[in-house]
Short mmCIF file of C-alpha atoms and ligand atoms in Angstrom, two decimals:
data_model
loop_
_atom_site.label_atom_id
_atom_site.label_comp_id
_atom_site.label_asym_id
_atom_site.label_seq_id
_atom_site.Cartn_x
_atom_site.Cartn_y
_atom_site.Cartn_z
CA MET A 14 -0.07 0.02 -0.20
CA VAL A 15 1.17 3.58 -1.17
CA ARG A 16 0.59 6.25 2.20
CA ILE A 17 0.52 9.74 1.07
CA LYS A 18 0.57 12.13 3.52
CA VAL A 19 -0.71 15.72 3.27
CA ARG A 20 1.49 18.33 5.38
CA GLN A 21 -0.02 21.09 6.74
CA ASN A 22 -0.06 23.49 4.88
CA GLY A 23 2.82 21.76 2.24
CA PRO A 24 3.20 19.31 -0.02
CA TYR A 25 1.73 15.81 -0.15
CA LEU A 26 4.21 13.74 0.58
CA ILE A 27 4.61 10.10 -1.24
CA GLU A 28 6.27 7.80 1.19
CA THR A 29 7.46 5.00 -0.54
CA ASP A 30 10.51 4.45 -2.59
CA GLU A 31 8.06 2.18 -5.05
CA VAL A 32 7.08 4.98 -6.83
CA THR A 33 6.81 6.24 -10.50
CA LEU A 34 5.86 9.73 -11.58
CA VAL A 35 4.63 10.37 -15.28
CA ASP A 36 3.58 13.39 -17.47
CA TRP A 37 0.47 12.93 -19.68
CA ASN A 38 2.89 11.32 -22.49
CA GLY A 39 3.72 8.31 -19.86
CA ARG A 40 7.75 9.94 -19.43
CA ALA A 41 8.93 9.70 -16.33
CA TYR A 42 10.18 12.39 -14.04
CA GLU A 43 13.82 12.23 -12.40
CA ILE A 44 12.99 11.87 -8.82
CA GLY A 45 15.69 13.32 -6.91
CA ARG A 46 14.75 13.18 -3.63
CA ARG A 47 12.90 10.92 -1.20
CA PRO A 48 10.34 10.77 -0.24
CA VAL A 49 8.66 12.63 -3.17
CA ALA A 50 6.93 15.95 -2.26
CA LEU A 51 4.66 17.04 -5.04
CA CYS A 52 3.55 20.71 -5.04
CA ARG A 53 -0.28 21.58 -3.13
CA CYS A 54 0.24 25.10 -3.23
CA GLY A 55 1.02 25.98 -6.99
CA GLY A 56 3.68 27.90 -6.58
CA SER A 57 6.28 25.80 -6.64
CA ALA A 58 9.00 26.51 -9.90
CA ASN A 59 9.85 22.48 -9.99
CA LYS A 60 6.88 21.61 -10.38
CA PRO A 61 5.04 18.87 -10.11
CA PHE A 62 7.71 18.61 -6.86
CA CYS A 63 7.43 21.06 -4.02
CA ASP A 64 10.47 23.24 -3.58
CA GLY A 65 9.24 25.12 -0.22
CA THR A 66 7.63 27.76 -1.72
CA HIS A 67 4.96 27.08 0.23
CA SER A 68 6.84 28.04 2.96
CA ARG A 69 8.19 31.62 1.33
CA ILE A 70 4.44 32.63 0.29
CA GLY A 71 2.58 31.50 3.42
CA PHE A 72 0.67 29.00 2.05
CA GLN A 73 -2.20 28.16 4.44
CA ALA A 74 -4.91 24.88 3.78
CA ALA A 75 -7.57 24.32 6.76
CA GLU A 76 -8.38 20.84 4.63
CA ALA A 77 -7.72 17.61 7.24
CA GLY A 78 -8.69 14.08 7.26
CA ARG A 79 -11.81 12.75 8.75
CA ASP A 80 -12.31 9.28 10.23
CA SER A 81 -13.98 7.24 8.28
CA GLU A 82 -17.50 6.22 8.52
S1 FES B 29 3.48 22.88 -1.80
FE1 FES B 29 6.06 23.54 -1.48
S2 FES B 29 5.93 24.23 -2.84
FE2 FES B 29 3.80 23.79 -3.69
#
């Protein structure tokens, strides 16, 4: 199972080494750092990866998980 963690006011972290990220043509992105952090704020200059811009722009997201029913 792949676990994706939503960081508070930050990126999506894909917490596995067994991941390949591809674009709309099926071409793989080179993944430099693990875990993979995907931009959630829209401000990264290195999309789809997080580059830390969320901190500089003060990105805030209020959504949190809920208990499943
Ligand atoms: S979430 Fe980190 S740069 Fe967007």
